[in-house]
Amino acid sequence: MERNKSLDSAKFILIFFVVLAHTCEYDLFTSKIKLLIYIFSSTFTIPLFIIISGYFSKNLTWDKFKKFILGFVLVYYLFQLFYSIPSMAAGHFNIVRYILLPIGPLWYLAGLILWRYFIILIKKFNISAWASLLISIAISLAVGFIKIDPILHPDYVSALRILVFIPHFFVGYYAPQDIWSRIKNIKKIYSVLFFTIFGIWVCLYGTSYHAFTTFGGYSYSVFPTITDGLIQRLIFLVFAIFSSAAFFNIIPDTFYKFGSASLGILLLHIMIVYPVYWGIVTKHFSHIPLLVDILAAITITLVCLFLTKLKIIQLIMNPLKLIEIIFNKIKR
């Protein structure tokens, strides 16, 4: 599928929001403004990124999947190893968790592998679009019955996100080819009005429950009734699609040149945010000003963008190429 300036620009902007969310996490639940921004942006940041991923999977075949999965699995475990270094140093490394549970943003890589495999199965068994969407929604809603504390077990929650976001991947996969141009042709005033109304609602009623609900972090047991939890999860699934469309409608195509670096930034920024940013700033601030978080997010995004241009990083992101180079040198 040919590159699309609007989609490439959207991917880069969305990844910046991911970085910003992580710089804000340190005092997220003690800063009302950060919590509200987190809730507001979470309705379109990850959902739209995954919808775009589904859209780019339209031409997937079994042969393409085999080539894709080998490279992605290698990238996955390379970064899983990098992310595990702190736990290794602290003596808390668990090989079972290393193999089975994605750390940080690696849930997206694991999810992309699983979601694309589902597409292969859908094509093989000729499952209709509506049946696929209904099954994916049922799976996403079923996650809410699993009781896991998102604070104590973030790695389990990360793994469950793979199931939570299946519907959004399928929405992108089954979307018409011209969906993005049709969204861009909608008058931007409607999107601005949509976000204005939603922003007012978030300011009046947004809580930490909404922040975790968007990522499937809370089970239905924390709600007054299971029905309440199911309804809120279902509302998010549907609302996130409209929020994603509204966001895509208003963002510019300015950053399209950086869209191809979005995955690299996603994987690299974690190694800067937690050990470097949090490690330095938290020594001087008990509460980090929002402006500092924003400036840090911009800086970290630009640093990661630069790193993705380095040959060594490009080889790490494309391990099959690295293996080929190593074998060629051995042959010599």
Coordinates of C-alpha atoms in Angstrom, one line a residue:
M1 CA 0.0 0.0 0.0
E2 CA 1.3 3.4 -1.0
R3 CA 2.3 5.9 1.7
N4 CA -0.3 8.5 2.7
K5 CA 0.9 11.9 3.9
S6 CA -2.1 12.4 6.1
L7 CA -1.7 9.0 7.8
D8 CA 2.1 9.4 8.2
S9 CA 1.6 12.8 9.8
A10 CA -1.1 11.4 12.0
K11 CA 1.1 8.5 13.2
F12 CA 3.9 10.9 14.2
I13 CA 1.5 13.2 16.1
L14 CA -0.1 10.3 17.8
I15 CA 3.3 8.9 19.0
F16 CA 4.1 12.3 20.4
F17 CA 0.9 12.1 22.5
V18 CA 2.1 8.6 23.7
V19 CA 5.4 10.1 24.8
L20 CA 3.6 13.0 26.5
A21 CA 1.3 10.6 28.3
H22 CA 4.4 8.8 29.7
T23 CA 6.2 12.0 30.8
C24 CA 3.0 12.9 32.6
E25 CA 2.6 9.6 34.3
Y26 CA 4.8 10.3 37.3
D27 CA 2.2 12.4 39.1
L28 CA -0.7 11.7 36.9
F29 CA -3.1 10.9 39.7
T30 CA -2.1 13.9 41.9
S31 CA -2.4 16.4 39.1
K32 CA -6.0 17.1 38.0
I33 CA -5.0 18.8 34.7
K34 CA -2.7 16.0 33.7
L35 CA -5.3 13.4 34.4
L36 CA -7.9 15.3 32.3
I37 CA -5.4 15.6 29.4
Y38 CA -4.7 11.9 29.7
I39 CA -8.4 11.0 29.6
F40 CA -9.1 13.3 26.8
S41 CA -6.2 12.2 24.6
S42 CA -6.6 8.5 25.4
T43 CA -9.9 8.3 23.4
F44 CA -8.0 8.8 20.1
T45 CA -4.3 8.3 20.6
I46 CA -4.0 4.5 20.7
P47 CA -7.3 3.7 19.1
L48 CA -6.5 5.8 16.0
F49 CA -2.9 4.4 15.8
I50 CA -4.4 0.9 15.8
I51 CA -7.1 1.7 13.3
I52 CA -4.4 3.0 11.0
S53 CA -2.5 -0.3 11.6
G54 CA -5.6 -2.2 10.6
Y55 CA -6.0 -0.1 7.5
F56 CA -2.4 -0.9 6.4
S57 CA -3.1 -4.6 6.8
K58 CA -5.7 -4.8 4.0
N59 CA -3.4 -6.4 1.5
L60 CA -2.0 -9.0 3.9
T61 CA -1.4 -12.5 2.5
W62 CA 0.1 -15.6 4.2
D63 CA 3.4 -15.1 2.5
K64 CA 3.6 -11.5 3.6
F65 CA 2.6 -12.5 7.1
K66 CA 5.4 -15.1 7.3
K67 CA 8.0 -12.4 6.4
F68 CA 6.5 -9.9 8.7
I69 CA 6.2 -12.2 11.8
L70 CA 9.8 -13.3 11.8
G71 CA 11.2 -9.8 11.8
F72 CA 8.6 -8.5 14.3
V73 CA 9.3 -11.4 16.7
L74 CA 13.0 -10.7 16.7
V75 CA 12.4 -6.9 17.3
Y76 CA 9.9 -7.8 20.0
Y77 CA 12.4 -10.0 22.0
L78 CA 15.3 -7.6 21.4
F79 CA 13.5 -4.7 23.0
Q80 CA 12.0 -7.1 25.6
L81 CA 15.6 -7.8 26.5
F82 CA 16.5 -4.1 26.6
Y83 CA 13.5 -3.3 28.8
S84 CA 14.4 -6.1 31.1
I85 CA 17.9 -4.8 32.0
P86 CA 16.7 -2.9 35.1
S87 CA 15.0 -5.9 36.5
M88 CA 18.0 -8.0 35.7
A89 CA 20.2 -5.5 37.6
A90 CA 17.9 -5.6 40.5
G91 CA 17.7 -9.4 40.6
H92 CA 14.0 -9.5 39.8
F93 CA 14.2 -11.0 36.3
N94 CA 11.5 -13.6 35.5
I95 CA 12.1 -15.7 32.4
V96 CA 8.5 -16.8 32.1
R97 CA 7.3 -13.1 32.1
Y98 CA 10.0 -12.2 29.7
I99 CA 8.7 -14.9 27.2
L100 CA 5.0 -14.4 27.7
L101 CA 4.2 -10.9 28.9
P102 CA 5.0 -7.8 26.9
I103 CA 6.8 -4.9 28.7
G104 CA 5.6 -1.4 28.1
P105 CA 4.7 -0.6 24.5
L106 CA 5.7 -4.0 23.3
W107 CA 2.1 -5.0 23.7
Y108 CA 1.5 -3.2 20.5
L109 CA 4.0 -5.4 18.6
A110 CA 2.6 -8.5 20.1
G111 CA -0.9 -7.3 19.3
L112 CA 0.0 -6.5 15.7
I113 CA 1.2 -10.1 15.3
L114 CA -1.9 -11.6 16.8
W115 CA -4.3 -9.2 15.0
R116 CA -2.8 -9.9 11.6
Y117 CA -2.9 -13.6 12.3
F118 CA -6.6 -13.2 12.9
I119 CA -6.9 -11.7 9.5
I120 CA -5.3 -14.8 8.0
L121 CA -7.8 -17.0 9.8
I122 CA -10.7 -14.7 8.7
K123 CA -9.7 -15.0 5.1
K124 CA -9.1 -18.8 5.4
F125 CA -12.5 -19.5 6.9
N126 CA -14.3 -16.7 4.9
I127 CA -15.7 -15.0 8.0
S128 CA -17.8 -12.0 7.2
A129 CA -16.9 -8.5 8.3
W130 CA -19.9 -8.1 10.6
A131 CA -19.2 -11.5 12.3
S132 CA -15.5 -10.6 12.8
L133 CA -16.4 -7.2 14.3
L134 CA -19.1 -8.7 16.7
I135 CA -16.7 -11.4 17.8
S136 CA -13.9 -8.9 18.4
I137 CA -16.3 -6.7 20.4
A138 CA -17.3 -9.7 22.5
I139 CA -13.6 -10.5 23.2
S140 CA -12.9 -6.9 24.1
L141 CA -15.8 -6.7 26.5
A142 CA -14.9 -10.1 28.0
V143 CA -11.6 -8.7 29.2
G144 CA -13.5 -6.7 31.8
F145 CA -14.4 -9.8 33.7
I146 CA -10.7 -10.5 34.5
K147 CA -9.7 -9.0 37.8
I148 CA -6.2 -7.6 37.7
D149 CA -4.8 -4.6 39.6
P150 CA -3.3 -2.2 37.0
I151 CA -0.9 -0.8 39.6
L152 CA 0.5 -4.1 40.9
H153 CA 0.5 -6.0 37.6
P154 CA 1.0 -3.5 34.7
D155 CA 2.5 -6.3 32.6
Y156 CA -0.7 -8.3 32.7
V157 CA -2.7 -5.2 31.8
S158 CA -0.4 -4.6 28.9
A159 CA -1.1 -8.1 27.6
L160 CA -4.8 -7.7 27.9
R161 CA -4.7 -4.5 25.8
I162 CA -4.1 -6.7 22.9
L163 CA -7.6 -8.1 23.3
V164 CA -9.2 -4.8 24.3
F165 CA -8.2 -3.1 21.0
I166 CA -9.1 -5.9 18.6
P167 CA -12.2 -4.1 17.4
H168 CA -10.3 -0.9 16.5
F169 CA -7.9 -3.0 14.4
F170 CA -10.8 -4.6 12.5
V171 CA -12.5 -1.2 12.1
G172 CA -9.3 0.0 10.2
Y173 CA -9.1 -3.3 8.3
Y174 CA -12.6 -3.2 7.0
A175 CA -12.8 0.6 6.5
P176 CA -13.3 1.7 2.8
Q177 CA -10.1 2.6 0.9
D178 CA -11.3 6.3 0.6
I179 CA -12.2 6.6 4.3
W180 CA -9.4 9.0 5.2
S181 CA -10.1 11.5 2.3
R182 CA -13.8 11.4 3.3
I183 CA -13.0 12.3 6.9
K184 CA -10.7 15.1 5.7
N185 CA -13.5 16.5 3.6
I186 CA -15.7 17.0 6.7
K187 CA -15.8 20.6 7.9
K188 CA -13.3 21.0 10.8
I189 CA -15.8 23.0 12.8
Y190 CA -17.7 19.8 13.6
S191 CA -14.6 18.2 15.0
V192 CA -13.8 21.3 17.1
L193 CA -17.4 21.3 18.4
F194 CA -17.1 17.6 19.2
F195 CA -13.9 18.0 21.2
T196 CA -15.2 21.1 22.9
I197 CA -18.3 19.3 24.2
F198 CA -16.2 16.3 25.2
G199 CA -13.5 18.5 26.8
I200 CA -16.2 20.1 29.0
W201 CA -17.5 16.7 30.0
V202 CA -14.0 15.5 30.9
C203 CA -13.4 18.6 33.1
L204 CA -16.7 18.1 34.9
Y205 CA -16.8 14.3 35.3
G206 CA -13.4 12.8 34.3
T207 CA -11.9 10.5 37.0
S208 CA -9.1 7.9 37.2
Y209 CA -11.6 5.2 36.4
H210 CA -12.1 6.7 33.0
A211 CA -8.3 6.8 32.4
F212 CA -8.0 3.1 33.1
T213 CA -11.2 2.1 31.4
T214 CA -9.8 3.4 28.1
F215 CA -7.1 0.8 28.3
G216 CA -9.0 -2.0 29.9
G217 CA -7.1 -1.5 33.1
Y218 CA -10.1 -1.9 35.5
S219 CA -12.3 -5.0 35.7
Y220 CA -16.0 -4.6 36.0
S221 CA -15.8 -5.3 39.7
V222 CA -14.8 -1.7 40.5
F223 CA -18.1 -0.4 39.0
P224 CA -21.4 -0.3 40.9
T225 CA -22.6 -3.3 38.8
I226 CA -21.1 -5.4 36.0
T227 CA -23.7 -3.9 33.7
D228 CA -22.3 -0.4 34.4
G229 CA -18.8 -1.6 33.5
L230 CA -20.0 -3.3 30.3
I231 CA -21.8 -0.2 29.2
Q232 CA -18.8 2.1 29.9
R233 CA -16.4 -0.2 28.0
L234 CA -18.9 -0.4 25.1
I235 CA -19.3 3.3 25.0
F236 CA -15.5 3.8 24.9
L237 CA -15.2 1.3 22.0
V238 CA -17.7 3.3 19.9
F239 CA -16.8 6.7 21.2
A240 CA -13.1 6.2 20.4
I241 CA -13.9 5.6 16.7
F242 CA -15.7 9.0 16.5
S243 CA -13.0 10.7 18.5
S244 CA -10.3 9.2 16.3
A245 CA -12.1 10.4 13.2
A246 CA -12.5 13.9 14.7
F247 CA -8.8 14.1 15.6
F248 CA -7.7 12.9 12.1
N249 CA -10.0 15.5 10.6
I250 CA -8.3 18.5 12.3
I251 CA -4.6 17.5 12.4
P252 CA -2.3 18.8 9.6
D253 CA -0.2 16.8 7.2
T254 CA 2.9 18.8 8.2
F255 CA 4.8 15.9 9.8
Y256 CA 4.4 13.3 7.1
K257 CA 8.1 13.0 6.7
F258 CA 8.5 11.6 10.2
G259 CA 5.7 9.0 10.0
S260 CA 8.0 6.2 9.1
A261 CA 9.9 6.7 12.4
S262 CA 6.8 6.3 14.6
L263 CA 7.5 2.7 15.6
G264 CA 11.1 3.4 16.4
I265 CA 10.1 6.4 18.6
L266 CA 7.5 4.3 20.3
L267 CA 10.0 1.6 21.2
L268 CA 12.9 3.9 22.1
H269 CA 11.2 6.6 24.1
I270 CA 10.6 4.3 27.1
M271 CA 14.4 3.9 27.6
I272 CA 14.6 7.7 28.0
V273 CA 11.5 8.6 29.8
Y274 CA 11.8 6.3 32.8
P275 CA 15.5 6.0 33.6
V276 CA 16.6 9.4 32.4
Y277 CA 13.7 11.9 32.6
W278 CA 12.1 10.5 35.7
G279 CA 15.5 9.7 37.2
I280 CA 16.7 13.3 36.9
V281 CA 13.6 15.4 37.3
T282 CA 12.1 13.6 40.2
K283 CA 15.2 14.4 42.3
H284 CA 14.3 18.1 42.1
F285 CA 10.5 18.0 41.9
S286 CA 7.9 16.3 44.0
H287 CA 5.4 17.6 41.5
I288 CA 6.5 18.1 37.9
P289 CA 5.0 21.1 36.1
L290 CA 2.9 20.3 33.0
L291 CA 5.1 22.6 30.9
V292 CA 8.2 20.6 31.9
D293 CA 6.4 17.4 30.9
I294 CA 5.5 18.9 27.5
L295 CA 9.0 20.2 26.8
A296 CA 10.4 16.9 27.9
A297 CA 8.0 15.1 25.5
I298 CA 9.1 17.3 22.6
T299 CA 12.8 16.8 23.4
I300 CA 12.5 13.0 23.9
T301 CA 10.5 12.7 20.6
L302 CA 13.1 14.6 18.7
V303 CA 16.0 12.7 20.3
C304 CA 14.3 9.4 19.4
L305 CA 13.6 10.7 15.9
F306 CA 17.3 11.4 15.5
L307 CA 18.2 7.9 16.9
T308 CA 16.0 6.2 14.3
K309 CA 18.2 7.7 11.6
L310 CA 21.3 5.9 13.0
K311 CA 22.5 2.8 11.1
I312 CA 22.7 0.7 14.3
I313 CA 19.1 1.5 15.3
Q314 CA 17.9 0.8 11.8
L315 CA 19.5 -2.6 11.9
I316 CA 18.0 -3.3 15.3
M317 CA 14.6 -2.4 13.9
N318 CA 15.3 -4.6 11.0
P319 CA 17.1 -7.6 12.5
L320 CA 16.7 -9.8 9.4
K321 CA 19.0 -7.3 7.6
L322 CA 21.4 -7.4 10.5
I323 CA 21.5 -11.2 10.4
E324 CA 22.1 -11.1 6.7
I325 CA 25.1 -8.7 7.2
I326 CA 26.5 -10.9 9.9
F327 CA 26.3 -14.0 7.8
N328 CA 27.9 -12.2 4.8
K329 CA 30.8 -11.2 7.0
I330 CA 31.2 -14.8 8.4
K331 CA 31.3 -16.1 4.8
R332 CA 34.2 -13.8 4.0

